Amino acid sequence: MSRDWIYLVPALCALVLPGVHQVEGIEVLTSSELEAVNGTDVRLKCTFKSTQPLSEETVSVSWTFRPLGKSLEKSIFLYHKQAYPPKDETFKDHAVWSGNVMNGDASITLRNVQFSFNGTYSCQVRNPPDFQGFAGEISLRVVQKVSFSEIGILAIAVGGCIGIVLLILVIYIVVRIFRRRGDDMDTEMEHRESKDQVL
């Protein structure tokens, strides 16, 4: 009886495996952190790659929001064949579709951002039979004014160094010009003195 199982398992695998399709997860890409000034518009960029052909009929996008310091997520935007704007009062007339699923873009734009928009936004994309790998998450921080980032500080430092080098170069050139003029004047004075002595 035990020998029968040895032959039965490969036979069952041969029957079942041809019907199994290899399905991979959709790759969703977002920036991890974003900063926006209160009252401005900000685009929550979400792009995706799928192993299956993209179609308006099959691709669906959902965005959720988790407020800062809270654990409960709420749905704020849906897209399937068309955009379904949020009914939630917080995001009504604020969240608008700015993506293009045929180009692998599932982005939305938040208009006139408020301090209540601080939190984590999740972008989920489905394109059957591809399943969702990991949701893309963006942590949005709404500020009164733009704070200096590390790149801004680096740009100021590099600009300052270039300015100092240019200033030193200008001083060097000016000093050389005055020295050359001084040497020319000394040579001319010596030439005049030698002429006076000859006369």
XYZ file of N, CA and C in Angstrom:
597
model
N 0.822 -1.197 0.000
C 0.000 0.000 0.000
C 0.858 1.250 0.000
N 1.972 1.245 0.753
C 2.826 2.426 0.836
C 3.488 2.711 -0.504
N 3.741 1.663 -1.302
C 4.352 1.866 -2.618
C 3.375 2.528 -3.578
N 2.087 2.306 -3.420
C 1.087 2.936 -4.287
C 1.119 4.456 -4.145
N 1.368 4.954 -2.929
C 1.430 6.413 -2.684
C 2.604 7.038 -3.430
N 3.673 6.307 -3.550
C 4.857 6.827 -4.252
C 4.509 7.152 -5.702
N 3.671 6.331 -6.326
C 3.287 6.566 -7.724
C 2.106 7.538 -7.838
N 1.279 7.582 -6.822
C 0.078 8.407 -6.854
C 0.391 9.906 -6.727
N 1.355 10.273 -5.878
C 1.694 11.687 -5.657
C 2.180 12.343 -6.949
N 3.145 11.772 -7.688
C 3.553 12.410 -8.948
C 2.415 12.494 -9.963
N 1.538 11.501 -9.978
C 0.417 11.524 -10.921
C -0.539 12.669 -10.585
N -0.838 12.868 -9.297
C -1.704 13.972 -8.881
C -1.062 15.326 -9.205
N 0.237 15.448 -8.960
C 0.947 16.705 -9.267
C 0.881 16.999 -10.759
N 1.010 15.983 -11.580
C 0.963 16.178 -13.033
C -0.411 16.670 -13.473
N -1.472 16.252 -12.767
C -2.820 16.693 -13.112
C -3.120 18.100 -12.589
N -2.664 18.416 -11.380
C -3.012 19.679 -10.730
C -2.148 20.838 -11.214
N -0.853 20.654 -11.344
C 0.070 21.750 -11.650
C -0.204 22.474 -12.964
N -0.624 21.803 -14.050
C -0.895 22.575 -15.266
C -2.000 23.617 -15.092
N -2.905 23.416 -14.137
C -3.988 24.376 -13.909
C -3.596 25.524 -12.990
N -2.413 25.464 -12.385
C -1.965 26.510 -11.467
C -1.171 27.538 -12.253
N -1.576 28.783 -12.150
C -0.867 29.871 -12.829
C 0.040 30.561 -11.825
N 1.227 30.922 -12.292
C 2.131 31.650 -11.413
C 1.655 33.101 -11.333
N 1.382 33.562 -10.126
C 0.880 34.914 -9.908
C 1.888 35.654 -9.034
N 2.241 36.848 -9.443
C 3.198 37.639 -8.682
C 2.527 38.897 -8.164
N 3.141 39.504 -7.180
C 2.596 40.723 -6.596
C 2.883 41.940 -7.452
N 2.005 42.924 -7.341
C 2.212 44.198 -8.013
C 3.248 44.979 -7.214
N 4.189 45.595 -7.912
C 5.200 46.420 -7.250
C 4.687 47.859 -7.208
N 4.492 48.378 -5.996
C 3.983 49.739 -5.804
C 5.106 50.611 -5.250
N 5.325 51.766 -5.886
C 6.409 52.664 -5.477
C 5.859 54.027 -5.068
N 6.277 54.497 -3.890
C 5.903 55.830 -3.404
C 7.107 56.426 -2.689
N 7.075 57.748 -2.506
C 8.101 58.363 -1.660
C 7.667 58.142 -0.220
N 8.621 57.903 0.676
C 8.247 57.555 2.048
C 7.766 58.761 2.850
N 8.350 59.938 2.588
C 7.961 61.135 3.334
C 7.737 62.302 2.399
N 6.812 63.161 2.787
C 6.467 64.328 1.978
C 6.111 65.470 2.916
N 6.493 66.685 2.514
C 6.173 67.869 3.310
C 5.427 68.849 2.427
N 4.369 69.435 2.951
C 3.575 70.399 2.185
C 3.220 71.584 3.071
N 3.184 72.756 2.457
C 2.821 73.969 3.188
C 1.301 74.064 3.273
N 0.805 74.420 4.434
C -0.631 74.576 4.664
C -1.253 75.493 3.605
N -2.348 75.011 2.978
C -3.055 75.810 1.978
C -2.594 75.599 0.550
N -1.548 74.786 0.342
C -1.058 74.515 -1.018
C -1.567 73.155 -1.493
N -1.273 72.827 -2.756
C -1.621 71.515 -3.313
C -0.396 70.615 -3.258
N -0.625 69.327 -3.033
C 0.481 68.372 -3.020
C 0.043 67.102 -3.747
N 0.939 66.577 -4.577
C 0.654 65.345 -5.329
C 1.237 64.161 -4.575
N 0.385 63.198 -4.253
C 0.834 61.962 -3.621
C 1.128 60.977 -4.743
N 2.403 60.895 -5.108
C 2.794 60.095 -6.270
C 2.855 58.615 -5.909
N 2.168 57.815 -6.716
C 2.138 56.364 -6.529
C 2.214 55.723 -7.911
N 3.293 55.005 -8.168
C 3.432 54.304 -9.448
C 3.467 52.803 -9.182
N 3.133 52.029 -10.208
C 3.102 50.579 -10.017
C 3.533 49.845 -11.282
N 3.994 48.600 -11.058
C 4.364 47.704 -12.160
C 3.632 46.391 -11.942
N 3.042 45.884 -13.012
C 2.284 44.640 -12.934
C 2.804 43.670 -13.988
N 2.760 42.378 -13.664
C 3.175 41.368 -14.642
C 2.073 41.110 -15.666
N 0.864 41.578 -15.368
C -0.278 41.392 -16.265
C -0.497 42.653 -17.104
N -1.105 42.515 -18.278
C -1.404 43.699 -19.096
C -2.328 44.654 -18.337
N -2.082 45.956 -18.507
C -2.902 46.963 -17.828
C -4.141 47.276 -18.649
N -5.261 47.396 -17.949
C -6.523 47.707 -18.603
C -7.391 48.511 -17.643
N -8.121 49.483 -18.174
C -9.052 50.273 -17.357
C -10.100 49.365 -16.704
N -10.380 48.243 -17.357
C -11.403 47.318 -16.853
C -10.924 46.550 -15.625
N -9.622 46.261 -15.553
C -9.133 45.383 -14.484
C -8.430 46.107 -13.341
N -7.748 47.208 -13.634
C -6.965 47.894 -12.594
C -7.886 48.669 -11.654
N -7.668 48.486 -10.365
C -8.391 49.284 -9.367
C -7.386 49.835 -8.360
N -7.662 51.044 -7.908
C -6.763 51.743 -6.982
C -7.571 52.189 -5.768
N -7.006 51.995 -4.594
C -7.654 52.521 -3.385
C -6.608 53.220 -2.516
N -7.008 54.374 -2.003
C -6.162 55.159 -1.101
C -6.818 55.187 0.273
N -6.016 54.944 1.299
C -6.509 55.039 2.668
C -5.661 56.047 3.440
N -6.223 56.537 4.544
C -5.550 57.539 5.364
C -5.605 57.130 6.824
N -4.452 57.236 7.493
C -4.383 56.990 8.933
C -3.868 58.268 9.590
N -4.724 58.962 10.360
C -4.295 60.219 10.989
C -3.102 60.007 11.920
N -2.341 61.065 12.105
C -1.168 61.043 12.972
C -1.559 60.605 14.381
N -0.867 59.600 14.898
C -1.128 59.122 16.259
C -2.327 58.210 16.401
N -2.982 57.849 15.299
C -4.155 56.954 15.347
C -3.800 55.636 14.651
N -4.562 54.594 14.966
C -4.317 53.295 14.341
C -5.386 52.935 13.312
N -6.517 53.630 13.345
C -7.631 53.313 12.450
C -7.453 53.989 11.092
N -7.535 53.189 10.020
C -7.441 53.726 8.656
C -8.833 53.953 8.099
N -8.956 54.974 7.230
C -10.236 55.168 6.549
C -9.979 55.355 5.062
N -10.915 54.859 4.256
C -10.807 54.974 2.806
C -11.090 56.417 2.401
N -10.213 56.969 1.541
C -10.427 58.359 1.118
C -10.603 58.507 -0.389
N -10.184 57.480 -1.174
C -10.318 57.619 -2.627
C -10.303 56.246 -3.291
N -11.176 56.077 -4.291
C -11.226 54.836 -5.070
C -11.202 55.171 -6.551
N -10.557 54.279 -7.316
C -10.564 54.426 -8.775
C -10.731 53.042 -9.397
N -11.756 52.901 -10.221
C -11.954 51.700 -11.038
C -12.790 52.121 -12.244
N -12.139 52.209 -13.386
C -12.731 52.705 -14.634
C -12.957 54.218 -14.581
N -13.230 54.724 -13.396
C -13.409 56.170 -13.200
C -13.075 56.506 -11.749
N -12.928 57.794 -11.480
C -12.602 58.236 -10.121
C -13.864 58.315 -9.274
N -13.765 57.838 -8.043
C -14.851 57.951 -7.073
C -14.358 58.859 -5.944
N -14.681 60.150 -6.037
C -14.188 61.113 -5.038
C -14.658 60.753 -3.635
N -13.924 61.226 -2.632
C -14.265 60.872 -1.249
C -15.567 61.512 -0.783
N -16.286 60.759 0.033
C -17.505 61.296 0.650
C -17.185 61.832 2.044
N -16.037 61.407 2.561
C -15.598 61.850 3.877
C -15.428 63.368 3.883
N -15.988 64.026 4.888
C -15.969 65.496 4.959
C -14.550 66.062 4.983
N -13.619 65.336 5.596
C -12.244 65.836 5.696
C -11.614 66.016 4.325
N -11.855 65.062 3.408
C -11.187 65.081 2.107
C -12.102 65.457 0.939
N -13.369 65.699 1.220
C -14.305 66.077 0.158
C -13.834 67.376 -0.489
N -13.792 67.399 -1.816
C -13.320 68.539 -2.610
C -11.822 68.812 -2.437
N -11.121 67.931 -1.740
C -9.668 68.092 -1.570
C -8.888 67.025 -2.345
N -9.350 65.760 -2.292
C -8.641 64.659 -2.959
C -9.170 64.488 -4.379
N -8.267 64.611 -5.366
C -8.653 64.458 -6.780
C -7.688 63.500 -7.478
N -8.197 62.812 -8.469
C -7.410 61.851 -9.246
C -6.424 62.594 -10.146
N -5.155 62.199 -10.120
C -4.157 62.794 -11.011
C -3.266 61.723 -11.631
N -3.772 60.484 -11.648
C -2.999 59.374 -12.200
C -3.456 58.976 -13.589
N -2.849 57.901 -14.088
C -3.194 57.314 -15.381
C -2.815 55.839 -15.298
N -3.800 54.975 -15.038
C -3.503 53.559 -14.802
C -2.840 52.886 -15.998
N -3.112 53.370 -17.202
C -2.500 52.765 -18.389
C -0.990 53.033 -18.439
N -0.539 54.055 -17.719
C 0.893 54.361 -17.625
C 1.480 53.931 -16.281
N 0.725 53.151 -15.522
C 1.218 52.679 -14.229
C 1.276 53.771 -13.169
N 0.374 54.740 -13.264
C 0.357 55.868 -12.328
C -0.966 55.877 -11.563
N -0.888 55.755 -10.240
C -2.088 55.724 -9.394
C -2.100 56.903 -8.424
N -1.554 58.034 -8.849
C -1.397 59.200 -7.970
C -2.707 59.955 -7.757
N -2.772 60.621 -6.605
C -3.861 61.563 -6.340
C -3.231 62.890 -5.901
N -4.006 63.957 -5.997
C -3.549 65.267 -5.541
C -4.464 65.745 -4.422
N -3.856 66.254 -3.372
C -4.618 66.864 -2.280
C -4.558 68.369 -2.473
N -5.720 68.982 -2.660
C -5.787 70.431 -2.868
C -6.010 71.142 -1.538
N -5.382 72.307 -1.425
C -5.564 73.156 -0.248
C -5.394 72.344 1.043
N -4.189 71.765 1.211
C -3.950 70.871 2.356
C -4.128 71.602 3.684
N -4.646 70.854 4.652
C -4.911 71.371 5.993
C -4.033 70.618 6.993
N -3.908 71.168 8.195
C -3.117 70.489 9.223
C -3.735 69.147 9.597
N -5.043 69.003 9.401
C -5.716 67.729 9.705
C -5.316 66.625 8.723
N -4.585 66.981 7.654
C -4.139 65.990 6.669
C -2.831 65.315 7.086
N -2.253 65.716 8.211
C -1.040 65.065 8.722
C -1.332 63.596 8.997
N -0.489 62.704 8.470
C -0.681 61.282 8.714
C -0.070 60.436 7.617
N -0.488 59.177 7.564
C 0.059 58.209 6.608
C -0.991 57.843 5.570
N -0.597 57.927 4.308
C -1.468 57.596 3.179
C -0.958 56.308 2.545
N -1.874 55.376 2.287
C -1.511 54.095 1.670
C -2.159 53.971 0.300
N -1.346 53.578 -0.679
C -1.809 53.377 -2.056
C -1.812 51.878 -2.344
N -2.980 51.332 -2.663
C -3.104 49.906 -2.970
C -3.612 49.750 -4.399
N -2.945 48.881 -5.154
C -3.311 48.662 -6.556
C -3.577 47.180 -6.771
N -4.640 46.891 -7.529
C -4.951 45.502 -7.892
C -5.138 45.418 -9.397
N -4.619 44.349 -9.969
C -4.769 44.079 -11.401
C -4.863 42.570 -11.568
N -6.047 41.985 -11.308
C -6.192 40.528 -11.339
C -5.645 39.920 -12.632
N -4.971 38.771 -12.540
C -4.775 37.950 -11.337
C -3.595 38.370 -10.463
N -2.894 39.457 -10.792
C -1.852 39.943 -9.879
C -2.495 40.367 -8.569
N -1.853 39.994 -7.482
C -2.355 40.428 -6.184
C -1.436 41.512 -5.634
N -1.924 42.178 -4.620
C -1.165 43.269 -4.009
C 0.038 42.716 -3.265
N 1.226 43.190 -3.603
C 2.425 42.805 -2.865
C 2.433 43.558 -1.539
N 2.895 44.790 -1.586
C 2.884 45.666 -0.418
C 2.263 46.992 -0.825
N 1.509 47.590 0.073
C 0.937 48.915 -0.199
C 2.048 49.949 -0.098
N 1.991 50.944 -0.980
C 2.939 52.046 -0.886
C 2.452 53.027 0.163
N 3.343 53.458 1.045
C 2.950 54.373 2.117
C 3.700 55.693 2.023
N 2.974 56.784 2.250
C 3.556 58.129 2.257
C 3.184 58.795 3.575
N 4.185 59.274 4.278
C 3.944 60.017 5.508
C 3.944 61.503 5.156
N 2.779 62.145 5.285
C 2.645 63.561 4.923
C 2.705 64.433 6.172
N 3.541 65.477 6.064
C 3.653 66.448 7.158
C 3.276 67.809 6.606
N 2.207 68.378 7.147
C 1.749 69.704 6.725
C 2.361 70.729 7.677
N 3.043 71.727 7.104
C 3.751 72.723 7.911
C 3.271 74.128 7.565
N 3.569 75.071 8.459
C 3.204 76.467 8.231
C 4.049 77.062 7.110
N 5.349 76.764 7.126
C 6.240 77.192 6.051
C 7.256 76.092 5.824
N 7.882 76.100 4.671
C 8.821 75.037 4.313
C 10.047 75.125 5.204
N 10.414 74.012 5.822
C 11.629 73.971 6.629
C 12.800 73.543 5.753
N 13.993 73.929 6.169
C 15.181 73.564 5.396
C 15.411 72.068 5.476
N 15.608 71.482 4.346
C 15.940 70.060 4.306
C 17.459 69.938 4.257
N 17.943 68.725 4.343
C 19.386 68.495 4.249
C 19.910 68.937 2.888
N 19.111 68.738 1.845
C 19.536 69.141 0.499
C 19.637 70.658 0.423
N 18.692 71.366 1.047
C 18.737 72.828 1.060
C 19.973 73.345 1.770
N 20.290 72.744 2.914
C 21.482 73.145 3.670
C 22.736 72.856 2.855
N 22.776 71.689 2.200
C 23.925 71.334 1.360
C 24.078 72.315 0.204
N 22.966 72.698 -0.423
C 23.021 73.647 -1.543
C 23.565 74.995 -1.081
N 23.144 75.453 0.103
C 23.647 76.721 0.640
C 25.144 76.620 0.928
N 25.578 75.493 1.507
C 26.999 75.307 1.821
C 27.849 75.302 0.553
N 27.405 74.558 -0.470
C 28.152 74.500 -1.735
C 28.175 75.873 -2.393
N 27.023 76.558 -2.413
C 26.958 77.901 -2.991
C 27.872 78.868 -2.263
N 27.923 78.777 -0.925
C 28.808 79.629 -0.130
C 30.271 79.383 -0.447
N 30.652 78.093 -0.572
C 32.048 77.749 -0.908
C 32.426 78.288 -2.283
N 31.540 78.129 -3.248
C 31.815 78.633 -4.602
C 31.957 80.155 -4.566
N 31.099 80.830 -3.793
C 31.175 82.286 -3.661
C 32.502 82.732 -3.071
N 32.975 82.032 -2.031
C 34.260 82.372 -1.402
C 35.410 82.174 -2.383
N 35.404 81.052 -3.116
C 36.460 80.790 -4.106
C 36.472 81.883 -5.170
N 35.295 82.278 -5.663
C 35.225 83.345 -6.673
C 35.735 84.672 -6.118
N 35.402 84.986 -4.863
C 35.873 86.220 -4.237
C 37.400 86.232 -4.130
N 37.985 85.116 -3.690
C 39.448 85.007 -3.593
C 40.080 85.167 -4.968
N 39.479 84.556 -5.987
C 40.001 84.650 -7.351
C 39.967 86.093 -7.851
N 38.876 86.807 -7.592
C 38.762 88.213 -8.012
C 39.821 89.062 -7.302
N 39.989 88.863 -5.988
C 41.005 89.616 -5.234
C 42.394 89.342 -5.801
N 42.692 88.075 -6.096
C 43.994 87.691 -6.648
C 44.247 88.396 -7.983
N 43.246 88.399 -8.857
C 43.397 89.036 -10.178
C 43.597 90.542 -10.026
N 42.820 91.184 -9.145
C 42.949 92.640 -8.930
C 44.338 92.978 -8.393
N 44.833 92.209 -7.423
C 46.176 92.442 -6.861
C 47.240 92.300 -7.941
N 47.124 91.287 -8.792
C 48.116 91.094 -9.876
C 48.103 92.256 -10.849
N 46.895 92.742 -11.168
C 46.792 93.879 -12.100
C 47.476 95.107 -11.504
N 47.220 95.400 -10.216
C 47.843 96.563 -9.577
C 49.353 96.397 -9.463
N 49.824 95.179 -9.188
C 51.274 94.945 -9.114
C 51.916 95.167 -10.477
N 51.261 94.674 -11.517
C 51.799 94.832 -12.865
C 51.868 96.317 -13.230
N 50.813 97.052 -12.888
C 50.818 98.496 -13.152
C 51.938 99.177 -12.362
N 52.096 98.746 -11.111
C 53.167 99.307 -10.276
C 54.529 99.025 -10.872
N 54.741 97.780 -11.359
C 56.014 97.417 -11.994
C 56.233 98.237 -13.256
N 55.161 98.423 -14.047
C 55.269 99.225 -15.274
C 55.631 100.667 -14.940
N 55.038 101.204 -13.874
C 55.328 102.583 -13.475
C 56.767 102.708 -12.981
N 57.251 101.704 -12.221
C 58.639 101.720 -11.742
C 59.605 101.676 -12.917
N 59.298 100.826 -13.903
C 60.153 100.713 -15.090
C 60.175 102.037 -15.846
N 59.012 102.659 -15.964
C 58.931 103.946 -16.675
C 59.709 105.023 -15.932
N 59.632 105.039 -14.591
C 60.366 106.017 -13.786
C 61.868 105.812 -13.945
N 62.298 104.543 -13.923
C 63.726 104.257 -14.104
C 64.187 104.690 -15.483
N 63.350 104.489 -16.469
C 63.677 104.864 -17.839
C 63.824 106.386 -17.954
N 62.918 107.112 -17.292
C 62.980 108.578 -17.312
C 64.230 109.080 -16.587
N 64.515 108.458 -15.448
C 65.694 108.871 -14.679
C 66.969 108.659 -15.479
N 67.037 107.531 -16.186
C 68.240 107.263 -16.993
C 68.349 108.250 -18.145
N 67.221 108.676 -18.703
C 67.228 109.671 -19.784
C 67.705 111.016 -19.249
N 67.223 111.376 -18.036
C 67.612 112.647 -17.420
C 69.111 112.678 -17.136
N 69.639 111.534 -16.707
C 71.075 111.475 -16.418
C 71.890 111.616 -17.688
N 71.412 111.075 -18.781
C 72.120 111.159 -20.061
C 72.143 112.608 -20.515
N 71.052 113.309 -20.358
C 70.977 114.708 -20.776
C 71.802 115.547 -19.841
